C-alpha cells in the first residue's frame, strides 16, 4: 500500500498540471462525424500518442479506413500480473447549436460554481476526453512513483465512437492478439450519484429492424380508391400496436425465452439504491412508468427486454393535408435484450410476426440494423470484486453494481470477438450534458477518477492473473 | 329541335376552329400553385373573358385575394327559362417531371393514334381547359345559330382549383346573388367509359383531421428510458389500428348514423355497369378489395364511408437507425362520408375515440383539415332527368348515374352557401393522365362534349323553371 499511497499523493500534487493537459486535449476539435475535422482527429490521436510515449508506453497511431486508432502498451511490473485493456475514445460530438454555449466549446475553462464545486467546460470534457485522461493520469503517476505499472496495460483509443465506429470491428479483427487482454476497462459511463461510484454489470443488447409494408404500386387518391385499396399505414399500425399486450408485455412468440427474474439479492440492492422513479420520469416530463405492469423503473430499464417503435413514416407528412393512400409505410423497431435472449431468434420471430399480419396485396421488406446480445457480468467475477473494493475505498459511499438500459456495442464486441469481460467504470454525472451545449466534467470527477484508477490498477495487480 | 339541329351542325362545321381556340388557351401556362406563373394565370383569365365577350356574354375579370375569377352572364332567350351556373377552372397543375413529357406540355398538339383516335395533348387539355371549352363552344354555336341561349347562363371560372381554392369561399360569399342560379353545371369529371356518358349523382364528403400525440417533453434515448417512458408512436399506432374492426368496418361510435343501404334499383344499376373489380384494382397493382367485407368495389368507393390514415410520422425517419423514443407522433386521418353523415359529429367522435385511448402522460392535439358532408342528388330531380335524356341522345350508350368516391368541395359549397344542386357532367376518360405527364383529351371528348352541352342546354331550357 506504500506504493499506492505515494501514487495517490503524486496525483493530488499534480492535479493542476493534469487539468492543463486535459485542456490542451480539449482544444483539439476532434469532431469525427464531420470530414472537415479529419486533420484535427489525427492531430488529437497524435497528441495522445505523444503523451503516452512520454509516460513510457510503446505507442503507435494506427491507420484505419476512417480516423486513426491509438494503441499503447506497457508491460507492467512482471509476468504474474494480469493484462488489462483500457478502452476510450478521443473523438467528440459536433457542437451545434454553438450559440447556446456559454463559452467556446473548444476553449475549455475551469469554472467555480456558486455551490463550491468546480467544473471543466468544453466539448469532450466528459465524453470522453476527461474520462480517458483519468486513466492516463493514473498511469503517469504510477510510473513516475514506482517506475512501472501494477498490471500489464494496453490502451486502445478510437476516434469514431461518436460516428458509429465504422472502422472498429475490422480493426479489432485484424489486431485480435494485440488487443486481447484478461479484462477490459471501459471508461465512458456515469457514477450512480455524486458520492457513489458505479460499475455497470449488465448492459442490454439491441436488435434493430426496419420494416417496410407495401401495398399498391403507387400512391393512390383516397377518394377514388379509398375503401377498396389496402392501406399500408393501417397494416403497419396494427403490427406496431400488436407488439404489446394490455400489460405492456411484448407479444412476440418466444420473446421472453432466456429472460430470468432478478436474483433476490440483486433486486434488494436495486431497491436500496434510493432510486426515485418519479424524479427520473420527471426529467422527461413524465410521471407514470409506461412499461411492463408491476415492475419498477429500474427493472423496466435494466433487466427487462423491450420493444419500441423508434420511427414511423408513411403517406403525406408535410404541411396541410393530402388525401393519399400511400404505396408504402415503414417503421424502425428496436428490441432491447437482457440475459440470454438470442438476437437472431428475436429478429426472426418479429419477421414472422409481421408476415402473419399481412393481408392480401401487402408485402413486407425487412432491413436489419444491428443485433447484439445483452452483456451480463457474472456477479462473482473476481475482477468485479477487486474493482468494487478499490472504488469503495476512494468515494464517500461504497460502489454499487448497476444495470444499464443502453447498449455499448464495443463491450459486446470485446466479449464476442476477443472473449473479454469488461468492467464499465466511469465518473461522469447525469447532468454533464454530453452531446449537448455546455458539456462539463466535474473537477471532483477528474481528480477522484484519477485516484480511483490508481486504486483499481493496484487492486487488479494484487489479484494476479 | 330545328334550332338544336342547326347548333349541332354548326359545332361540327367549326370543330377545327374550336380545337385551335383550345390550343391557344393551352399555350398559356396558368400554373396556379407557383407564384412565378401569376401573370400567366391573369393572362389566361383575360383570354377567356375576351372570348366570352366576343360570343356575347357580359364579362368581368374579378380580382380575388389570389388569382382572378372570370364571371360571365348571358340573359338567354327569356324570363321563363331556368338560370344555370356553369363552373370550371382555368388553372392547371405543375408539369414536373418535364422530362417525361413526349411533347412540350404548353405546345399542344393534335395527335393521331394507331387505333384511329385523335387526342389533344398538353397540360390542362383534360383538366380542365378542354372540358370548360366544350361548354363555351356550345354557347358560341347556340348564340351564332339562334341569336341567344335557351337558358339564362352564368359562367364562373376560377384560377385556384389546383392549389386548394383559397379565394373561392370568400368570393362566393361576397357574390352570392350574382352566382346563385337554379342549378349548377360542373364539368370536371369523367365519362363512365368511352361510349357511356355519366352524371355523378353522389359525391362522398370528407372530414380531415390531424392528430398529434405527445408524451415526453423531448426525444428520449431508448436505452436509458426504453421500457419506462411512454412512446407516442405506440399509442398512435394503437389508435389507427383500433379504427377498424376485423371486417373492415369503422369502429367510431355513431360513425354509421345516417348511412343508408342503397335502394335496390340503384344497386341493380351499379351491378349492371359491368364494372370490373379486378381490373380496377389491377391499375394499382392490387387484387383484393380491402374495405368492408361483403361489399363490391363500387359500394366501397361510392356508397360506403371510410376512415383512412393518409400520413403518419414520428421519431427518426432518416437513413439508418436512431434509438430514440420520440416526444411526439402524428397522423393525418380522413373520413369519406356518405348520405347524411354529419362531419362535425364524426370529427368529435374521432377526438373522443382518441382521448379514450390516451394512457397516463399522453396528450392529443387536434388540427382540423376541412369537413364537408356528402352530396346526394335526389334521384327524381327534374334537372337530372333532362340531362340524362340529352346525354343519352348524343352517345352510343345511355347515360348512367354514378357515385363518386372523391369529394369536389365546390359542389358542397354550392349546396351549402348558394342552395344549388349540381349536375356533374364531364367527358374525361380514366386514362387522360390528369396531374401527370402527357395529359391528353380525346378529340371525341371535345367534339361530342360540345354537342352534349348543346343538347343539355336545350333540354334544360325546355324544362322551364
Tab-separated table of C-alpha atoms in Angstrom, chain A:
chain	number	residue	atom	x	y	z
A	1	UNK	CA	0.000	0.000	0.000
A	2	UNK	CA	3.004	2.276	0.392
A	3	UNK	CA	3.310	2.410	-3.399
A	4	UNK	CA	-0.381	3.229	-3.829
A	5	UNK	CA	-0.237	5.968	-1.205
A	6	UNK	CA	2.650	7.665	-2.936
A	7	UNK	CA	0.864	7.385	-6.301
A	8	UNK	CA	-2.247	8.991	-4.822
A	9	UNK	CA	-0.088	11.723	-3.295
A	10	UNK	CA	1.571	12.329	-6.631
A	11	UNK	CA	-1.841	12.639	-8.319
A	12	UNK	CA	-3.009	15.181	-5.758
A	13	UNK	CA	0.179	17.179	-6.116
A	14	UNK	CA	-0.048	17.291	-9.901
A	15	UNK	CA	-3.773	17.946	-10.295
A	16	UNK	CA	-3.299	21.413	-11.777
A	17	UNK	CA	-0.869	20.097	-14.392
A	18	UNK	CA	-3.283	17.276	-15.265
A	19	UNK	CA	-6.062	19.820	-15.769
A	20	UNK	CA	-3.810	21.796	-18.090
A	21	UNK	CA	-3.074	18.657	-20.094
A	22	UNK	CA	-6.789	17.916	-20.382
A	23	UNK	CA	-7.393	21.484	-21.533
A	24	UNK	CA	-4.746	21.061	-24.222
A	25	UNK	CA	-6.514	17.939	-25.399
A	26	UNK	CA	-9.929	19.604	-25.315
A	27	UNK	CA	-8.680	22.428	-27.531
A	28	UNK	CA	-8.414	20.000	-30.450
A	29	UNK	CA	-11.832	19.918	-32.204
A	30	UNK	CA	-11.846	16.193	-32.990
A	31	UNK	CA	-15.391	16.004	-34.362
A	32	UNK	CA	-15.386	12.628	-36.060
A	33	UNK	CA	-18.631	12.849	-37.971
A	34	UNK	CA	-17.627	15.957	-39.938
A	35	UNK	CA	-14.956	15.361	-42.612
A	36	UNK	CA	-13.841	18.986	-42.196
A	37	UNK	CA	-12.274	17.954	-38.872
A	38	UNK	CA	-10.384	14.895	-40.126
A	39	UNK	CA	-6.997	16.578	-39.674
A	40	UNK	CA	-7.974	17.568	-36.132
A	41	UNK	CA	-8.890	13.986	-35.344
A	42	UNK	CA	-5.457	12.860	-36.479
A	43	UNK	CA	-3.827	15.664	-34.515
A	44	UNK	CA	-5.754	14.516	-31.448
A	45	UNK	CA	-4.592	10.912	-31.900
A	46	UNK	CA	-1.018	12.134	-32.260
A	47	UNK	CA	-1.279	14.336	-29.172
A	48	UNK	CA	-2.386	11.312	-27.140
A	49	UNK	CA	0.291	9.086	-28.652
A	50	UNK	CA	2.929	11.677	-27.790
A	51	UNK	CA	1.705	11.958	-24.227
A	52	UNK	CA	1.586	8.199	-23.707
A	53	UNK	CA	5.033	7.830	-25.194
A	54	UNK	CA	6.357	10.470	-22.786
A	55	UNK	CA	4.920	8.457	-19.887
A	56	UNK	CA	6.705	5.327	-21.011
A	57	UNK	CA	4.242	3.453	-23.229
A	58	UNK	CA	5.168	1.885	-26.540
A	59	UNK	CA	2.746	3.690	-28.800
A	60	UNK	CA	1.606	3.790	-32.373
A	61	UNK	CA	-1.032	5.707	-34.263
A	62	UNK	CA	-2.608	3.022	-36.415
A	63	UNK	CA	-4.403	3.959	-39.592
A	64	UNK	CA	-7.865	2.598	-40.205
A	65	UNK	CA	-10.344	3.120	-43.015
A	66	UNK	CA	-11.521	6.167	-41.035
A	67	UNK	CA	-9.879	8.097	-38.232
A	68	UNK	CA	-6.747	6.547	-36.723
A	69	UNK	CA	-6.577	4.393	-33.608
A	70	UNK	CA	-4.110	4.894	-30.791
A	71	UNK	CA	-2.601	1.702	-29.330
A	72	UNK	CA	-0.191	1.891	-26.415
A	73	UNK	CA	1.444	-0.942	-24.485
A	74	UNK	CA	3.164	-1.113	-21.143
A	75	UNK	CA	4.476	-4.424	-19.822
A	76	UNK	CA	3.868	-3.563	-16.197
A	77	UNK	CA	5.674	-4.898	-13.157
A	78	UNK	CA	6.002	-8.526	-14.066
A	79	UNK	CA	4.670	-11.606	-15.796
A	80	UNK	CA	2.410	-12.634	-12.896
A	81	UNK	CA	0.225	-9.531	-13.150
A	82	UNK	CA	-2.919	-9.502	-15.231
A	83	UNK	CA	-3.176	-7.797	-18.594
A	84	UNK	CA	-5.829	-5.110	-18.808
A	85	UNK	CA	-7.115	-3.352	-21.898
A	86	UNK	CA	-8.284	0.214	-21.363
A	87	UNK	CA	-10.736	1.497	-23.973
A	88	UNK	CA	-11.749	5.101	-24.574
A	89	UNK	CA	-12.437	7.414	-27.482
A	90	UNK	CA	-10.846	10.719	-28.374
A	91	UNK	CA	-13.458	11.930	-30.841
A	92	UNK	CA	-16.276	14.251	-29.820
A	93	UNK	CA	-19.786	15.200	-30.860
A	94	UNK	CA	-20.485	18.247	-33.033
A	95	UNK	CA	-21.178	21.444	-31.094
A	96	UNK	CA	-24.327	22.762	-32.766
A	97	UNK	CA	-26.044	24.959	-31.794
A	98	UNK	CA	-22.894	26.918	-30.972
A	99	UNK	CA	-24.946	29.939	-29.893
A	100	UNK	CA	-26.175	28.028	-26.848
A	101	UNK	CA	-22.705	27.555	-25.396
A	102	UNK	CA	-21.834	29.888	-22.537
A	103	UNK	CA	-18.183	29.703	-23.530
A	104	UNK	CA	-16.294	28.461	-26.584
A	105	UNK	CA	-16.675	24.666	-26.731
A	106	UNK	CA	-13.023	24.341	-27.732
A	107	UNK	CA	-11.609	26.826	-25.257
A	108	UNK	CA	-12.020	24.838	-22.014
A	109	UNK	CA	-12.326	26.704	-18.740
A	110	UNK	CA	-12.266	25.716	-15.092
A	111	UNK	CA	-15.295	27.371	-13.585
A	112	UNK	CA	-16.059	27.755	-9.889
A	113	UNK	CA	-19.753	27.299	-9.239
A	114	UNK	CA	-21.827	29.033	-6.543
A	115	UNK	CA	-22.154	25.754	-4.604
A	116	UNK	CA	-18.361	25.491	-4.291
A	117	UNK	CA	-17.873	22.821	-6.956
A	118	UNK	CA	-15.578	23.376	-9.895
A	119	UNK	CA	-16.063	22.115	-13.402
A	120	UNK	CA	-14.076	21.779	-16.577
A	121	UNK	CA	-16.106	23.025	-19.524
A	122	UNK	CA	-15.890	22.168	-23.184
A	123	UNK	CA	-16.902	19.637	-25.807
A	124	UNK	CA	-15.471	16.255	-24.847
A	125	UNK	CA	-14.738	17.251	-21.261
A	126	UNK	CA	-16.927	14.385	-20.026
A	127	UNK	CA	-17.397	12.382	-23.221
A	128	UNK	CA	-14.807	11.034	-23.351
A	129	UNK	CA	-11.556	13.003	-23.139
A	130	UNK	CA	-11.874	13.861	-19.444
A	131	UNK	CA	-12.757	10.275	-18.595
A	132	UNK	CA	-9.956	8.699	-20.625
A	133	UNK	CA	-7.413	11.112	-19.157
A	134	UNK	CA	-8.303	9.949	-15.625
A	135	UNK	CA	-6.750	6.642	-16.599
A	136	UNK	CA	-3.770	8.196	-18.395
A	137	UNK	CA	-3.012	10.397	-15.377
A	138	UNK	CA	-3.205	7.408	-13.028
A	139	UNK	CA	-0.739	5.531	-15.239
A	140	UNK	CA	1.565	8.565	-15.415
A	141	UNK	CA	1.682	8.903	-11.633
A	142	UNK	CA	2.126	5.169	-11.126
A	143	UNK	CA	5.120	5.010	-13.434
A	144	UNK	CA	6.564	8.248	-12.013
A	145	UNK	CA	6.364	6.977	-8.437
A	146	UNK	CA	7.091	3.262	-8.881
A	147	UNK	CA	8.871	3.027	-12.209
A	148	UNK	CA	6.188	0.730	-13.605
A	149	UNK	CA	2.521	-0.264	-13.558
A	150	UNK	CA	0.985	-2.955	-11.344
A	151	UNK	CA	-0.598	-4.623	-14.385
A	152	UNK	CA	0.334	-5.092	-17.982
A	153	UNK	CA	-1.658	-2.363	-19.709
A	154	UNK	CA	-2.816	-1.854	-23.272
A	155	UNK	CA	-4.557	1.422	-24.017
A	156	UNK	CA	-6.849	1.410	-27.050
A	157	UNK	CA	-8.370	4.712	-28.110
A	158	UNK	CA	-10.616	5.060	-31.112
A	159	UNK	CA	-11.668	8.195	-32.958
A	160	UNK	CA	-15.040	7.186	-34.375
A	161	UNK	CA	-17.208	6.361	-31.368
A	162	UNK	CA	-19.428	9.376	-31.962
A	163	UNK	CA	-19.938	8.467	-35.611
A	164	UNK	CA	-20.869	4.802	-35.334
A	165	UNK	CA	-17.380	3.261	-35.070
A	166	UNK	CA	-17.316	2.068	-38.696
A	167	UNK	CA	-13.659	1.009	-38.527
A	168	UNK	CA	-13.726	-0.582	-35.094
A	169	UNK	CA	-14.774	-4.142	-35.874
A	170	UNK	CA	-12.456	-4.701	-38.856
A	171	UNK	CA	-9.640	-3.204	-36.814
A	172	UNK	CA	-10.433	-5.401	-33.832
A	173	UNK	CA	-10.467	-8.491	-36.036
A	174	UNK	CA	-7.176	-7.544	-37.664
A	175	UNK	CA	-5.463	-6.897	-34.311
A	176	UNK	CA	-7.057	-9.553	-32.172
A	177	UNK	CA	-3.860	-10.734	-30.486
A	178	UNK	CA	-2.678	-7.237	-29.751
A	179	UNK	CA	-5.970	-6.209	-28.187
A	180	UNK	CA	-6.896	-9.317	-26.239
A	181	UNK	CA	-6.273	-8.986	-22.503
A	182	UNK	CA	-7.562	-10.611	-19.345
A	183	UNK	CA	-10.173	-7.960	-18.785
A	184	UNK	CA	-11.238	-4.721	-20.434
A	185	UNK	CA	-11.728	-1.442	-18.607
A	186	UNK	CA	-14.165	0.927	-20.293
A	187	UNK	CA	-14.430	4.484	-19.047
A	188	UNK	CA	-17.441	6.031	-20.756
A	189	UNK	CA	-20.170	5.773	-18.098
A	190	UNK	CA	-21.506	7.627	-15.080
A	191	UNK	CA	-21.350	7.460	-11.291
A	192	UNK	CA	-24.543	6.384	-9.543
A	193	UNK	CA	-24.576	9.816	-7.918
A	194	UNK	CA	-22.036	12.406	-6.781
A	195	UNK	CA	-20.952	10.262	-3.819
A	196	UNK	CA	-21.440	6.758	-5.146
A	197	UNK	CA	-19.252	5.122	-7.781
A	198	UNK	CA	-20.877	2.553	-10.029
A	199	UNK	CA	-19.792	-0.454	-12.007
A	200	UNK	CA	-22.164	-1.389	-14.771
A	201	UNK	CA	-22.599	-5.116	-14.607
A	202	UNK	CA	-25.388	-5.583	-17.109
A	203	UNK	CA	-25.906	-3.947	-20.458
A	204	UNK	CA	-28.978	-4.535	-22.533
A	205	UNK	CA	-28.475	-5.885	-26.028
A	206	UNK	CA	-30.155	-4.472	-29.085
A	207	UNK	CA	-31.862	-5.711	-32.218
A	208	UNK	CA	-32.702	-3.016	-34.745
A	209	UNK	CA	-35.080	-3.773	-37.561
A	210	UNK	CA	-36.661	-1.652	-40.243
A	211	UNK	CA	-39.825	-2.919	-41.856
A	212	UNK	CA	-41.478	-1.503	-44.935
A	213	UNK	CA	-45.021	-2.511	-45.822
A	214	UNK	CA	-46.003	-2.103	-49.464
A	215	UNK	CA	-49.456	-2.420	-51.000
A	216	UNK	CA	-50.333	-0.536	-54.191
A	217	UNK	CA	-47.606	0.081	-56.750
A	218	UNK	CA	-48.072	3.837	-56.418
A	219	UNK	CA	-49.669	6.373	-54.115
A	220	UNK	CA	-53.421	6.407	-54.672
A	221	UNK	CA	-56.107	9.054	-54.374
A	222	UNK	CA	-58.127	8.198	-51.299
A	223	UNK	CA	-61.348	9.426	-52.902
A	224	UNK	CA	-61.045	7.238	-55.943
A	225	UNK	CA	-59.574	4.177	-54.203
A	226	UNK	CA	-60.405	4.738	-50.533
A	227	UNK	CA	-62.389	1.852	-49.154
A	228	UNK	CA	-61.144	-0.563	-51.795
A	229	UNK	CA	-57.369	-0.270	-51.594
A	230	UNK	CA	-55.204	-1.775	-48.874
A	231	UNK	CA	-53.559	0.933	-46.763
A	232	UNK	CA	-50.019	0.136	-45.584
A	233	UNK	CA	-50.223	2.683	-42.748
A	234	UNK	CA	-53.171	0.798	-41.301
A	235	UNK	CA	-51.391	-2.523	-41.651
A	236	UNK	CA	-48.204	-1.197	-40.086
A	237	UNK	CA	-50.091	0.480	-37.247
A	238	UNK	CA	-51.792	-2.819	-36.489
A	239	UNK	CA	-48.400	-4.557	-36.352
A	240	UNK	CA	-46.894	-1.937	-34.042
A	241	UNK	CA	-49.988	-1.969	-31.835
A	242	UNK	CA	-49.995	-5.764	-31.648
A	243	UNK	CA	-46.400	-5.867	-30.367
A	244	UNK	CA	-47.579	-5.264	-26.786
A	245	UNK	CA	-50.415	-6.686	-24.753
A	246	UNK	CA	-52.511	-4.732	-22.291
A	247	UNK	CA	-49.968	-5.292	-19.519
A	248	UNK	CA	-47.097	-3.869	-21.543
A	249	UNK	CA	-45.563	-7.282	-22.250
A	250	UNK	CA	-44.124	-7.939	-25.688
A	251	UNK	CA	-46.240	-10.422	-27.597
A	252	UNK	CA	-43.647	-11.866	-29.992
A	253	UNK	CA	-43.667	-15.651	-29.636
A	254	UNK	CA	-40.586	-16.786	-27.720
A	255	UNK	CA	-39.606	-13.229	-26.837
A	256	UNK	CA	-39.060	-13.994	-23.152
A	257	UNK	CA	-37.029	-17.156	-23.744
A	258	UNK	CA	-33.825	-16.790	-21.727
A	259	UNK	CA	-35.143	-13.873	-19.681
A	260	UNK	CA	-34.634	-14.519	-15.982
A	261	UNK	CA	-36.126	-12.929	-12.923
A	262	UNK	CA	-33.559	-10.972	-10.910
A	263	UNK	CA	-31.849	-12.856	-8.078
A	264	UNK	CA	-33.347	-11.769	-4.780
A	265	UNK	CA	-30.131	-10.109	-3.567
A	266	UNK	CA	-29.779	-8.002	-6.709
A	267	UNK	CA	-33.392	-6.975	-6.530
A	268	UNK	CA	-32.800	-5.914	-2.933
A	269	UNK	CA	-29.643	-3.963	-3.822
A	270	UNK	CA	-31.546	-2.106	-6.502
A	271	UNK	CA	-34.439	-1.458	-4.166
A	272	UNK	CA	-31.971	0.085	-1.722
A	273	UNK	CA	-30.330	2.366	-4.262
A	274	UNK	CA	-32.813	5.027	-3.357
A	275	UNK	CA	-33.738	5.440	-6.991
A	276	UNK	CA	-36.618	7.864	-7.386
A	277	UNK	CA	-38.925	6.663	-10.158
A	278	UNK	CA	-40.888	9.900	-10.124
A	279	UNK	CA	-37.797	12.102	-10.295
A	280	UNK	CA	-36.348	10.012	-13.110
A	281	UNK	CA	-39.516	10.262	-15.168
A	282	UNK	CA	-39.956	13.927	-14.313
A	283	UNK	CA	-36.690	14.663	-16.158
A	284	UNK	CA	-38.645	13.885	-19.310
A	285	UNK	CA	-41.917	15.458	-18.280
A	286	UNK	CA	-43.441	12.054	-17.495
A	287	UNK	CA	-44.987	10.647	-14.320
A	288	UNK	CA	-46.011	7.012	-14.735
A	289	UNK	CA	-43.717	4.082	-15.671
A	290	UNK	CA	-45.073	3.002	-19.036
A	291	UNK	CA	-43.522	-0.436	-19.285
A	292	UNK	CA	-44.499	-3.854	-18.014
A	293	UNK	CA	-47.068	-3.598	-15.268
A	294	UNK	CA	-45.831	-4.260	-11.732
A	295	UNK	CA	-42.147	-3.567	-12.446
A	296	UNK	CA	-40.074	-0.697	-11.096
A	297	UNK	CA	-38.400	1.753	-13.457
A	298	UNK	CA	-35.012	0.179	-12.728
A	299	UNK	CA	-36.338	-3.247	-13.622
A	300	UNK	CA	-38.065	-1.862	-16.720
A	301	UNK	CA	-34.885	-0.217	-17.960
A	302	UNK	CA	-32.147	-2.540	-16.648
A	303	UNK	CA	-33.405	-6.084	-16.503
A	304	UNK	CA	-36.442	-6.298	-18.741
A	305	UNK	CA	-36.470	-6.525	-22.509
A	306	UNK	CA	-38.463	-4.045	-24.537
A	307	UNK	CA	-39.850	-3.431	-27.982
A	308	UNK	CA	-40.079	0.145	-29.182
A	309	UNK	CA	-41.002	1.868	-32.407
A	310	UNK	CA	-38.225	4.420	-32.841
A	311	UNK	CA	-39.602	5.873	-36.018
A	312	UNK	CA	-42.574	5.555	-38.317
A	313	UNK	CA	-43.401	7.197	-41.603
A	314	UNK	CA	-45.848	6.785	-44.420
A	315	UNK	CA	-48.004	8.806	-46.770
A	316	UNK	CA	-48.177	12.564	-46.714
A	317	UNK	CA	-46.396	14.112	-43.744
A	318	UNK	CA	-45.921	17.709	-44.897
A	319	UNK	CA	-47.941	20.779	-44.031
A	320	UNK	CA	-51.631	20.664	-44.712
A	321	UNK	CA	-53.442	17.628	-45.973
A	322	UNK	CA	-53.275	15.293	-48.934
A	323	UNK	CA	-55.889	12.596	-49.338
A	324	UNK	CA	-53.490	9.951	-50.468
A	325	UNK	CA	-53.406	6.238	-49.790
A	326	UNK	CA	-49.713	5.568	-49.584
A	327	UNK	CA	-47.977	2.840	-51.537
A	328	UNK	CA	-45.782	2.096	-48.538
A	329	UNK	CA	-45.154	2.788	-44.896
A	330	UNK	CA	-42.187	1.893	-42.776
A	331	UNK	CA	-41.139	1.713	-39.162
A	332	UNK	CA	-37.897	1.362	-37.313
A	333	UNK	CA	-38.350	-1.057	-34.435
A	334	UNK	CA	-35.794	-1.866	-31.765
A	335	UNK	CA	-35.703	-4.563	-29.160
A	336	UNK	CA	-33.598	-4.131	-26.022
A	337	UNK	CA	-32.416	-7.538	-24.898
A	338	UNK	CA	-31.444	-8.906	-21.488
A	339	UNK	CA	-29.804	-12.076	-20.153
A	340	UNK	CA	-29.669	-14.810	-22.766
A	341	UNK	CA	-32.159	-13.557	-25.340
A	342	UNK	CA	-30.945	-14.506	-28.798
A	343	UNK	CA	-30.862	-11.539	-31.215
A	344	UNK	CA	-31.182	-13.748	-34.293
A	345	UNK	CA	-34.202	-15.601	-32.927
A	346	UNK	CA	-35.906	-12.388	-31.929
A	347	UNK	CA	-35.325	-10.837	-35.323
A	348	UNK	CA	-36.807	-13.894	-36.998
A	349	UNK	CA	-39.728	-14.018	-34.582
A	350	UNK	CA	-40.504	-10.369	-35.402
A	351	UNK	CA	-40.368	-11.022	-39.128
A	352	UNK	CA	-42.698	-13.971	-38.768
A	353	UNK	CA	-44.997	-11.858	-36.598
A	354	UNK	CA	-45.165	-9.262	-39.364
A	355	UNK	CA	-45.716	-11.813	-42.117
A	356	UNK	CA	-48.630	-13.342	-40.216
A	357	UNK	CA	-50.302	-9.929	-40.164
A	358	UNK	CA	-50.048	-9.157	-43.866
A	359	UNK	CA	-53.410	-9.143	-45.611
A	360	UNK	CA	-53.806	-9.791	-49.332
A	361	UNK	CA	-51.785	-7.475	-51.594
A	362	UNK	CA	-49.397	-6.449	-48.816
A	363	UNK	CA	-45.722	-7.333	-48.717
A	364	UNK	CA	-43.086	-6.674	-46.103
A	365	UNK	CA	-39.438	-5.895	-46.657
A	366	UNK	CA	-37.018	-6.103	-43.776
A	367	UNK	CA	-33.759	-4.332	-43.247
A	368	UNK	CA	-31.627	-5.265	-40.236
A	369	UNK	CA	-29.902	-2.530	-38.231
A	370	UNK	CA	-27.509	-4.319	-35.925
A	371	UNK	CA	-28.055	-7.003	-33.361
A	372	UNK	CA	-26.130	-7.702	-30.188
A	373	UNK	CA	-26.957	-9.807	-27.163
A	374	UNK	CA	-27.068	-8.427	-23.670
A	375	UNK	CA	-23.923	-8.440	-21.565
A	376	UNK	CA	-24.209	-9.710	-18.036
A	377	UNK	CA	-21.033	-9.711	-15.970
A	378	UNK	CA	-21.005	-12.707	-13.604
A	379	UNK	CA	-21.791	-11.328	-10.170
A	380	UNK	CA	-18.949	-13.438	-8.727
A	381	UNK	CA	-16.279	-12.192	-11.173
A	382	UNK	CA	-13.002	-11.604	-9.259
A	383	UNK	CA	-12.242	-8.518	-11.363
A	384	UNK	CA	-15.565	-7.086	-10.364
A	385	UNK	CA	-14.939	-7.716	-6.681
A	386	UNK	CA	-11.482	-6.138	-6.773
A	387	UNK	CA	-12.669	-3.057	-8.626
A	388	UNK	CA	-15.594	-2.663	-6.294
A	389	UNK	CA	-13.389	-2.629	-3.226
A	390	UNK	CA	-10.975	-0.181	-4.812
A	391	UNK	CA	-13.725	2.251	-5.752
A	392	UNK	CA	-15.398	1.961	-2.372
A	393	UNK	CA	-12.119	2.997	-0.718
A	394	UNK	CA	-11.999	6.216	-2.712
A	395	UNK	CA	-15.518	7.588	-2.569
A	396	UNK	CA	-17.821	8.611	0.292
A	397	UNK	CA	-20.173	5.703	-0.381
A	398	UNK	CA	-19.479	2.098	-1.451
A	399	UNK	CA	-19.577	1.232	-5.133
A	400	UNK	CA	-22.825	-0.175	-6.493
A	401	UNK	CA	-23.299	-2.652	-9.276
A	402	UNK	CA	-25.957	-1.401	-11.580
A	403	UNK	CA	-27.590	-2.360	-14.815
A	404	UNK	CA	-27.660	-0.175	-17.873
A	405	UNK	CA	-30.586	0.275	-20.147
A	406	UNK	CA	-28.497	1.205	-23.126
A	407	UNK	CA	-26.131	-0.797	-25.260
A	408	UNK	CA	-22.410	-0.041	-25.563
A	409	UNK	CA	-21.595	-2.030	-28.677
A	410	UNK	CA	-17.845	-2.219	-28.033
A	411	UNK	CA	-18.484	-4.175	-24.832
A	412	UNK	CA	-20.424	-6.803	-26.718
A	413	UNK	CA	-17.698	-6.991	-29.346
A	414	UNK	CA	-14.958	-7.376	-26.705
A	415	UNK	CA	-16.899	-10.347	-25.412
A	416	UNK	CA	-17.766	-11.807	-28.800
A	417	UNK	CA	-14.546	-11.196	-30.732
A	418	UNK	CA	-11.893	-11.145	-28.017
A	419	UNK	CA	-13.521	-13.254	-25.297
A	420	UNK	CA	-13.045	-10.494	-22.724
A	421	UNK	CA	-15.338	-9.348	-19.971
A	422	UNK	CA	-15.495	-5.590	-19.478
A	423	UNK	CA	-15.663	-3.523	-16.328
A	424	UNK	CA	-17.568	-0.328	-17.086
A	425	UNK	CA	-16.360	2.291	-14.663
A	426	UNK	CA	-16.832	5.979	-15.230
A	427	UNK	CA	-17.019	9.192	-13.271
A	428	UNK	CA	-19.490	11.184	-15.303
A	429	UNK	CA	-22.596	12.653	-13.719
A	430	UNK	CA	-26.090	12.697	-15.116
A	431	UNK	CA	-26.015	16.460	-15.606
A	432	UNK	CA	-22.748	16.567	-17.606
A	433	UNK	CA	-24.726	17.459	-20.748
A	434	UNK	CA	-22.799	15.162	-23.049
A	435	UNK	CA	-23.861	15.596	-26.707
A	436	UNK	CA	-25.421	18.958	-25.742
A	437	UNK	CA	-24.239	22.535	-25.419
A	438	UNK	CA	-22.288	23.373	-22.250
A	439	UNK	CA	-20.843	19.920	-21.689
A	440	UNK	CA	-18.763	19.825	-18.496
A	441	UNK	CA	-16.851	17.415	-16.303
A	442	UNK	CA	-16.695	17.957	-12.561
A	443	UNK	CA	-13.228	18.633	-11.211
A	444	UNK	CA	-14.080	16.092	-8.493
A	445	UNK	CA	-14.807	13.510	-11.185
A	446	UNK	CA	-11.471	14.245	-12.801
A	447	UNK	CA	-9.418	14.239	-9.576
A	448	UNK	CA	-11.047	11.331	-7.784
A	449	UNK	CA	-11.366	9.464	-11.100
A	450	UNK	CA	-7.577	9.504	-11.410
A	451	UNK	CA	-7.243	8.271	-7.831
A	452	UNK	CA	-9.881	5.619	-8.486
A	453	UNK	CA	-7.953	4.175	-11.421
A	454	UNK	CA	-4.763	4.096	-9.378
A	455	UNK	CA	-6.645	2.086	-6.764
A	456	UNK	CA	-8.237	-0.209	-9.353
A	457	UNK	CA	-4.893	-0.895	-11.052
A	458	UNK	CA	-3.373	-1.631	-7.668
A	459	UNK	CA	-6.208	-3.976	-6.721
A	460	UNK	CA	-6.214	-5.810	-10.053
A	461	UNK	CA	-2.410	-6.154	-9.883
A	462	UNK	CA	-2.600	-7.713	-6.458
A	463	UNK	CA	-5.300	-10.081	-7.661
A	464	UNK	CA	-2.838	-11.764	-10.006
A	465	UNK	CA	-3.798	-13.464	-13.209
